[in-house]
Short mmCIF file of C-alpha atoms and ligand atoms in Angstrom, two decimals:
data_model
loop_
_atom_site.label_atom_id
_atom_site.label_comp_id
_atom_site.label_asym_id
_atom_site.label_seq_id
_atom_site.Cartn_x
_atom_site.Cartn_y
_atom_site.Cartn_z
CA UNK A 82 33.62 -10.21 -60.08
CA UNK A 83 33.19 -7.37 -57.62
CA UNK A 84 34.39 -7.08 -54.01
CA UNK A 85 31.83 -7.87 -51.31
CA UNK A 86 30.72 -4.66 -49.62
CA UNK A 87 29.15 -3.75 -46.27
CA UNK A 88 30.02 -6.99 -44.49
CA UNK A 89 28.31 -6.65 -41.13
CA UNK A 90 31.38 -7.34 -38.98
CA UNK A 91 33.79 -5.34 -41.16
CA UNK A 92 32.29 -1.95 -40.33
CA UNK A 93 33.95 0.69 -38.17
CA UNK A 94 34.15 4.46 -37.66
CA UNK A 95 36.54 4.63 -34.70
CA UNK A 96 40.24 5.40 -35.23
CA UNK A 97 42.25 2.70 -33.42
CA UNK A 98 44.84 5.39 -32.67
CA UNK A 99 47.71 2.92 -32.29
CA UNK A 100 50.22 5.67 -31.59
CA UNK A 101 48.67 6.57 -28.23
CA UNK A 102 48.71 2.96 -26.95
CA UNK A 103 52.36 3.29 -25.95
CA UNK A 104 51.71 6.19 -23.51
CA UNK A 105 52.39 4.61 -20.09
CA UNK A 106 49.54 6.30 -18.16
CA UNK A 107 46.97 6.36 -20.95
CA UNK A 108 44.46 3.98 -19.36
CA UNK A 109 44.63 5.69 -15.95
CA UNK A 110 44.07 9.07 -17.61
CA UNK A 111 41.14 7.78 -19.65
CA UNK A 112 39.59 6.11 -16.60
CA UNK A 113 39.67 9.43 -14.72
CA UNK A 114 37.86 11.18 -17.57
CA UNK A 115 34.04 11.24 -17.42
CA UNK A 116 33.82 11.65 -21.19
CA UNK A 117 35.49 8.25 -21.77
CA UNK A 118 33.01 5.55 -22.82
CA UNK A 119 33.40 2.04 -21.43
CA UNK A 120 32.18 -1.02 -23.33
CA UNK A 121 31.55 -3.91 -20.93
CA UNK A 122 31.82 -7.40 -22.42
CA UNK A 123 31.07 -10.69 -20.68
CA UNK A 124 33.22 -13.80 -21.19
CA UNK A 125 30.55 -15.16 -23.57
CA UNK A 126 31.03 -12.08 -25.80
CA UNK A 127 27.73 -10.40 -24.94
CA UNK A 128 27.42 -6.66 -24.26
CA UNK A 129 24.65 -4.48 -22.76
CA UNK A 130 22.35 -2.86 -25.33
CA UNK A 131 19.51 -0.37 -25.47
CA UNK A 132 16.89 0.22 -28.15
CA UNK A 133 18.01 2.90 -30.59
CA UNK A 134 15.72 5.76 -31.60
CA UNK A 135 14.35 4.90 -35.01
CA UNK A 136 14.96 1.15 -34.70
CA UNK A 137 17.85 -1.18 -34.08
CA UNK A 138 20.06 -1.35 -31.00
CA UNK A 139 22.85 0.72 -29.54
CA UNK A 140 25.60 -0.41 -27.16
CA UNK A 141 25.04 0.79 -23.60
CA UNK A 142 28.35 2.63 -23.19
CA UNK A 143 28.92 4.20 -19.77
CA UNK A 144 31.38 6.50 -17.98
CA UNK A 145 34.30 4.72 -16.21
CA UNK A 146 33.13 5.64 -12.73
CA UNK A 147 29.73 4.12 -13.38
CA UNK A 148 31.57 0.79 -13.72
CA UNK A 149 34.16 0.95 -10.91
CA UNK A 150 36.35 3.55 -9.15
CA UNK A 151 39.38 1.87 -10.69
CA UNK A 152 39.92 -1.27 -12.77
CA UNK A 153 40.83 -4.35 -10.71
CA UNK A 154 44.48 -5.29 -10.95
CA UNK A 155 45.40 -7.64 -13.84
CA UNK A 156 41.95 -7.33 -15.38
CA UNK A 157 42.14 -6.48 -19.09
CA UNK A 158 41.28 -2.89 -19.97
CA UNK A 159 41.77 -2.19 -23.66
CA UNK A 160 41.96 1.17 -25.42
CA UNK A 161 39.80 0.72 -28.54
CA UNK A 162 40.49 4.16 -30.05
CA UNK A 163 38.72 7.45 -30.48
CA UNK A 164 36.02 9.05 -32.53
CA UNK A 165 36.45 12.14 -34.68
CA UNK A 166 35.06 14.30 -31.87
CA UNK A 167 37.76 12.96 -29.54
CA UNK A 168 35.57 10.56 -27.53
CA UNK A 169 37.82 7.74 -26.29
CA UNK A 170 36.54 4.18 -25.99
CA UNK A 171 37.83 1.42 -23.73
CA UNK A 172 36.65 -2.17 -23.31
CA UNK A 173 36.68 -4.29 -20.18
CA UNK A 174 35.66 -7.85 -19.47
CA UNK A 175 33.14 -8.12 -16.63
CA UNK A 176 31.87 -11.30 -14.96
CA UNK A 177 28.57 -12.98 -15.70
CA UNK A 178 25.94 -12.46 -13.02
CA UNK A 179 26.42 -15.94 -11.70
CA UNK A 180 30.18 -15.74 -11.91
CA UNK A 181 30.79 -13.18 -9.18
CA UNK A 182 34.38 -13.35 -8.04
CA UNK A 183 35.67 -13.03 -4.47
CA UNK A 184 35.25 -9.27 -4.34
CA UNK A 185 38.56 -8.51 -6.01
CA UNK A 186 37.08 -8.26 -9.52
CA UNK A 187 34.63 -5.93 -11.24
CA UNK A 188 31.41 -5.16 -9.41
CA UNK A 189 28.45 -6.90 -10.98
CA UNK A 190 26.41 -4.66 -13.23
CA UNK A 191 23.01 -3.60 -11.91
CA UNK A 192 20.17 -5.82 -13.09
CA UNK A 193 17.66 -4.91 -15.72
CA UNK A 194 20.14 -4.52 -18.57
CA UNK A 195 19.75 -6.52 -21.72
CA UNK A 196 22.92 -8.34 -22.83
CA UNK A 197 23.30 -9.68 -26.36
CA UNK A 198 25.99 -11.42 -28.39
CA UNK A 199 27.60 -10.12 -31.55
CA UNK A 200 26.24 -12.77 -33.93
CA UNK A 201 22.61 -11.88 -33.35
CA UNK A 202 23.21 -8.23 -32.52
CA UNK A 203 25.38 -7.19 -35.48
CA UNK A 204 22.56 -6.51 -37.98
CA UNK A 205 20.92 -4.14 -35.45
CA UNK A 206 24.05 -2.08 -34.70
CA UNK A 207 25.29 1.01 -36.55
CA UNK A 208 28.80 1.09 -38.02
CA UNK A 209 30.45 2.61 -34.94
CA UNK A 210 28.99 0.11 -32.49
CA UNK A 211 29.60 -2.90 -34.75
CA UNK A 212 33.27 -1.95 -35.06
CA UNK A 213 33.69 -1.33 -31.34
CA UNK A 214 32.16 -4.66 -30.34
CA UNK A 215 34.09 -6.74 -32.91
CA UNK A 216 37.36 -5.13 -31.80
CA UNK A 217 36.57 -5.55 -28.10
CA UNK A 218 35.44 -9.18 -28.35
CA UNK A 219 38.47 -10.13 -30.44
CA UNK A 220 41.10 -8.67 -28.15
CA UNK A 221 39.37 -9.70 -24.90
CA UNK A 222 39.08 -13.30 -26.16
CA UNK A 223 42.86 -13.29 -26.53
CA UNK A 224 43.50 -11.96 -23.02
CA UNK A 225 41.20 -14.56 -21.47
CA UNK A 226 43.10 -17.56 -22.81
CA UNK A 227 46.64 -16.16 -22.82
CA UNK A 228 47.44 -15.29 -19.18
CA UNK A 229 50.91 -16.89 -19.30
CA UNK A 230 54.11 -16.63 -21.30
CA UNK A 231 54.31 -19.23 -24.12
CA UNK A 232 58.11 -19.41 -23.68
CA UNK A 233 58.52 -19.97 -19.94
CA UNK A 234 55.02 -20.30 -18.48
CA UNK A 235 55.29 -17.32 -16.10
CA UNK A 236 52.42 -14.86 -15.69
CA UNK A 237 52.37 -11.98 -18.14
CA UNK A 238 51.41 -8.35 -17.52
CA UNK A 239 49.12 -6.34 -19.75
CA UNK A 240 50.97 -3.55 -21.60
CA UNK A 241 50.42 -1.06 -24.46
CA UNK A 242 46.94 -0.09 -23.30
CA UNK A 243 45.75 -3.68 -23.59
CA UNK A 244 47.40 -4.55 -26.93
CA UNK A 245 50.38 -6.58 -25.71
CA UNK A 246 51.32 -8.84 -22.82
CA UNK A 247 54.86 -8.89 -21.43
CA UNK A 248 56.46 -11.76 -19.52
CA UNK A 249 57.39 -10.86 -15.95
CA UNK A 250 60.40 -13.18 -16.02
CA UNK A 251 62.02 -13.08 -19.46
CA UNK A 252 60.52 -9.80 -20.70
CA UNK A 253 59.25 -11.29 -23.98
CA UNK A 254 56.34 -9.45 -25.60
CA UNK A 255 53.24 -11.18 -26.98
CA UNK A 256 50.61 -9.87 -29.38
CA UNK A 257 46.93 -10.70 -29.92
CA UNK A 258 46.42 -13.55 -32.40
CA UNK A 259 44.29 -13.61 -35.48
CA UNK A 260 43.80 -16.95 -37.23
CA UNK A 261 43.20 -16.71 -41.01
CA UNK A 262 40.50 -18.95 -42.40
CA UNK A 263 39.35 -19.26 -46.02
CA UNK A 264 35.69 -19.52 -46.99
CA UNK A 265 34.65 -20.11 -50.57
CA UNK A 266 31.73 -20.26 -52.93
CA UNK A 267 32.77 -23.07 -55.31
CA UNK A 268 31.21 -22.70 -58.76
CA UNK A 269 31.33 -25.36 -61.52
CA UNK A 270 31.55 -24.85 -65.32
CA UNK A 271 27.71 -24.98 -65.48
CA UNK A 272 27.66 -22.04 -63.02
CA UNK A 273 26.16 -24.08 -60.20
CA UNK A 274 27.26 -23.36 -56.64
CA UNK A 275 28.45 -26.04 -54.20
CA UNK A 276 26.92 -25.90 -50.73
CA UNK A 277 27.62 -28.35 -47.94
CA UNK A 278 25.92 -29.54 -44.77
CA UNK A 279 28.17 -29.90 -41.74
CA UNK A 280 27.39 -32.81 -39.42
CA UNK A 281 27.22 -30.39 -36.45
CA UNK A 282 24.61 -28.08 -38.00
CA UNK A 283 20.82 -28.08 -37.70
CA UNK A 284 19.05 -30.17 -40.31
CA UNK A 285 18.75 -28.47 -43.68
CA UNK A 286 21.46 -25.85 -43.04
CA UNK A 287 23.72 -25.55 -46.10
CA UNK A 288 26.66 -23.20 -46.42
CA UNK A 289 29.94 -22.49 -48.17
CA UNK A 290 33.00 -24.63 -47.41
CA UNK A 291 35.57 -23.14 -45.05
CA UNK A 292 38.75 -24.06 -43.20
CA UNK A 293 41.84 -22.72 -41.46
CA UNK A 294 44.97 -21.71 -43.31
CA UNK A 295 47.95 -23.85 -42.29
CA UNK A 296 51.43 -22.51 -41.49
CA UNK A 297 53.44 -21.82 -44.63
CA UNK A 298 50.38 -22.08 -46.88
CA UNK A 299 49.20 -19.41 -49.35
CA UNK A 300 45.49 -18.60 -49.26
CA UNK A 301 44.84 -19.99 -52.76
CA UNK A 302 46.39 -23.33 -51.79
CA UNK A 303 44.29 -23.41 -48.62
CA UNK A 304 41.13 -22.96 -50.72
CA UNK A 305 42.11 -25.80 -53.06
CA UNK A 306 43.17 -28.11 -50.23
CA UNK A 307 40.02 -27.59 -48.16
CA UNK A 308 37.69 -28.16 -51.11
CA UNK A 309 39.54 -31.30 -52.16
CA UNK A 310 39.64 -32.66 -48.58
CA UNK A 311 36.01 -31.96 -47.75
CA UNK A 312 34.18 -32.77 -50.99
CA UNK A 313 36.77 -34.24 -53.40
CA UNK A 314 36.31 -31.47 -55.98
CA UNK A 315 39.33 -30.00 -57.82
CA UNK A 316 39.56 -26.19 -57.90
CA UNK A 317 41.33 -24.11 -60.57
CA UNK A 318 41.07 -20.32 -60.40
CA UNK A 319 40.54 -18.66 -57.03
CA UNK A 320 39.37 -15.03 -56.78
CA UNK A 321 39.49 -13.00 -53.55
CA UNK A 322 36.22 -11.23 -52.67
CA UNK A 323 36.65 -9.65 -49.22
CA UNK A 324 37.33 -10.31 -45.55
CA UNK A 325 35.52 -10.15 -42.26
CA UNK A 326 36.75 -10.63 -38.68
CA UNK A 327 35.01 -13.55 -36.96
CA UNK A 328 36.10 -13.31 -33.32
CA UNK A 329 34.58 -16.66 -32.24
CA UNK A 330 37.21 -16.84 -30.88
CA UNK A 331 39.91 -15.41 -33.18
CA UNK A 332 39.31 -15.94 -36.90
CA UNK A 333 39.63 -13.65 -39.85
CA UNK A 334 37.43 -15.01 -42.64
CA UNK A 335 38.87 -14.48 -46.14
CA UNK A 336 36.18 -14.92 -48.77
CA UNK A 337 36.78 -16.35 -52.25
CA UNK A 338 34.96 -17.53 -55.34
CA UNK A 339 36.61 -20.73 -56.56
CA UNK A 340 36.17 -22.29 -60.02
CA UNK A 341 35.79 -26.07 -59.92
CA UNK A 342 37.32 -28.12 -62.74
CA UNK A 343 35.57 -31.34 -61.67
CA UNK A 344 31.97 -31.95 -60.57
CA UNK A 345 31.93 -35.31 -58.83
CA UNK A 346 31.34 -34.91 -55.08
CA UNK A 347 32.91 -37.24 -52.53
CA UNK A 348 32.20 -35.95 -49.01
CA UNK A 349 34.74 -36.61 -46.27
CA UNK A 350 32.03 -37.88 -43.87
CA UNK A 351 33.95 -36.32 -40.98
CA UNK A 352 33.12 -32.63 -41.06
CA UNK A 353 30.85 -32.70 -44.09
CA UNK A 354 27.77 -34.92 -44.02
CA UNK A 355 26.34 -33.88 -47.40
CA UNK A 356 27.15 -31.56 -50.29
CA UNK A 357 25.22 -30.57 -53.42
CA UNK A 358 25.51 -28.47 -56.54
CA UNK A 359 22.68 -25.96 -56.91
CA UNK A 360 21.62 -24.05 -59.99
CA UNK A 361 20.02 -20.69 -59.21
CA UNK A 362 16.54 -22.09 -59.84
CA UNK A 363 17.24 -25.12 -57.62
CA UNK A 364 18.54 -22.98 -54.78
CA UNK A 365 15.64 -20.53 -55.00
CA UNK A 366 13.17 -23.43 -54.90
CA UNK A 367 14.94 -25.17 -52.00
CA UNK A 368 15.09 -21.95 -49.95
CA UNK A 369 11.44 -21.12 -50.68
CA UNK A 370 10.23 -24.59 -49.69
CA UNK A 371 12.31 -24.56 -46.51
CA UNK A 372 14.31 -27.60 -47.61
CA UNK A 373 17.49 -25.54 -47.41
CA UNK A 374 18.33 -23.07 -44.64
CA UNK A 375 21.00 -20.59 -45.63
CA UNK A 376 23.61 -19.28 -43.14
CA UNK A 377 22.80 -16.18 -41.03
CA UNK A 378 23.13 -12.63 -42.39
CA UNK A 379 26.19 -11.93 -40.23
CA UNK A 380 28.20 -14.53 -42.15
CA UNK A 381 30.38 -13.90 -45.18
CA UNK A 382 29.10 -17.27 -46.46
CA UNK A 383 25.64 -15.90 -47.13
CA UNK A 384 27.10 -12.86 -48.86
CA UNK A 385 29.18 -15.04 -51.20
CA UNK A 386 26.15 -17.14 -52.12
CA UNK A 387 23.94 -14.07 -52.60
CA UNK A 388 26.54 -12.44 -54.79
CA UNK A 389 26.73 -15.54 -57.02
CA UNK A 390 22.93 -15.69 -57.23
CA UNK A 391 22.50 -12.01 -58.04
CA UNK A 392 25.21 -11.95 -60.70
CA UNK A 393 23.24 -13.96 -63.22
CA UNK A 394 19.66 -13.75 -61.93
CA UNK A 395 19.86 -9.96 -61.54
CA UNK A 396 17.67 -10.25 -58.46
CA UNK A 397 17.98 -11.23 -54.81
CA UNK A 398 17.50 -14.73 -53.47
CA UNK A 399 13.92 -15.27 -52.28
CA UNK A 400 13.40 -13.98 -48.75
CA UNK A 401 16.66 -12.03 -48.71
CA UNK A 402 16.70 -8.28 -48.17
CA UNK A 403 19.50 -7.47 -50.61
CA UNK A 404 22.64 -5.57 -49.65
ZN1 ZN B 85 58.43 -15.85 -20.13
#
């Protein structure tokens, strides 16, 4: 079983350059530099884009002074890293049009720009832009919901070029969170794949099972526990296939292929409304007829299912571009 390659949200070309984050005046220096590129992100995770020559989209990155003379106090500015040619990138969170603050925040961007979210945009971006936006959305999500110290409740200040927050009272330091989640293609001894329909999803949407890793739990145990809880199937061997950040708001998806040792399905009726085993022929027919809608191309779920399909069939699922 081979590793999953070219996951859309796992791409990057920019060096995160962690060493420079500790320089006290780094952000002020970068803001004064016209060559610095600023990635603006709204609270909903969308960013301004332009059409790219030759197809696709490119992030509309601008010079700092095109955004504001100086960043507003206490507003997150994050150093994302630099490209091989030395170009430095920073990310800032700017308000929605309708969410204009009292004049103390960022000026509202001029109209006419097209803003798009990562989920729909990712397939259209090149590797550099995909990496920049995933990194920016992930760390800005953390800043937005962690303004205070978890120990004493006091306000925290942004430090390390946007990569830590320090308590103003007790001095404790806090780091951006990433929550590990497992996602798995469960395959039975007859080489059928298990796909499930979540009660919250549009009708017909089937995908791989997934769930958060609990404290003190190894990944393999999380895979077995989630599958047992959600569909009542017992899993034996678990093989790791690859990972992809999923900053909606803070997950890291860890993809597995899991071998079932039982076939009987008993759905939990809480999260999972239906689950089915599919042979390759059954899945191809259900996708072609429109009975089953597979998850979007940005997801690791689709890549796990496609990989299982391709392994034996030697061809792509109907309607899929191949990777
Ligand atoms: Zn504190």
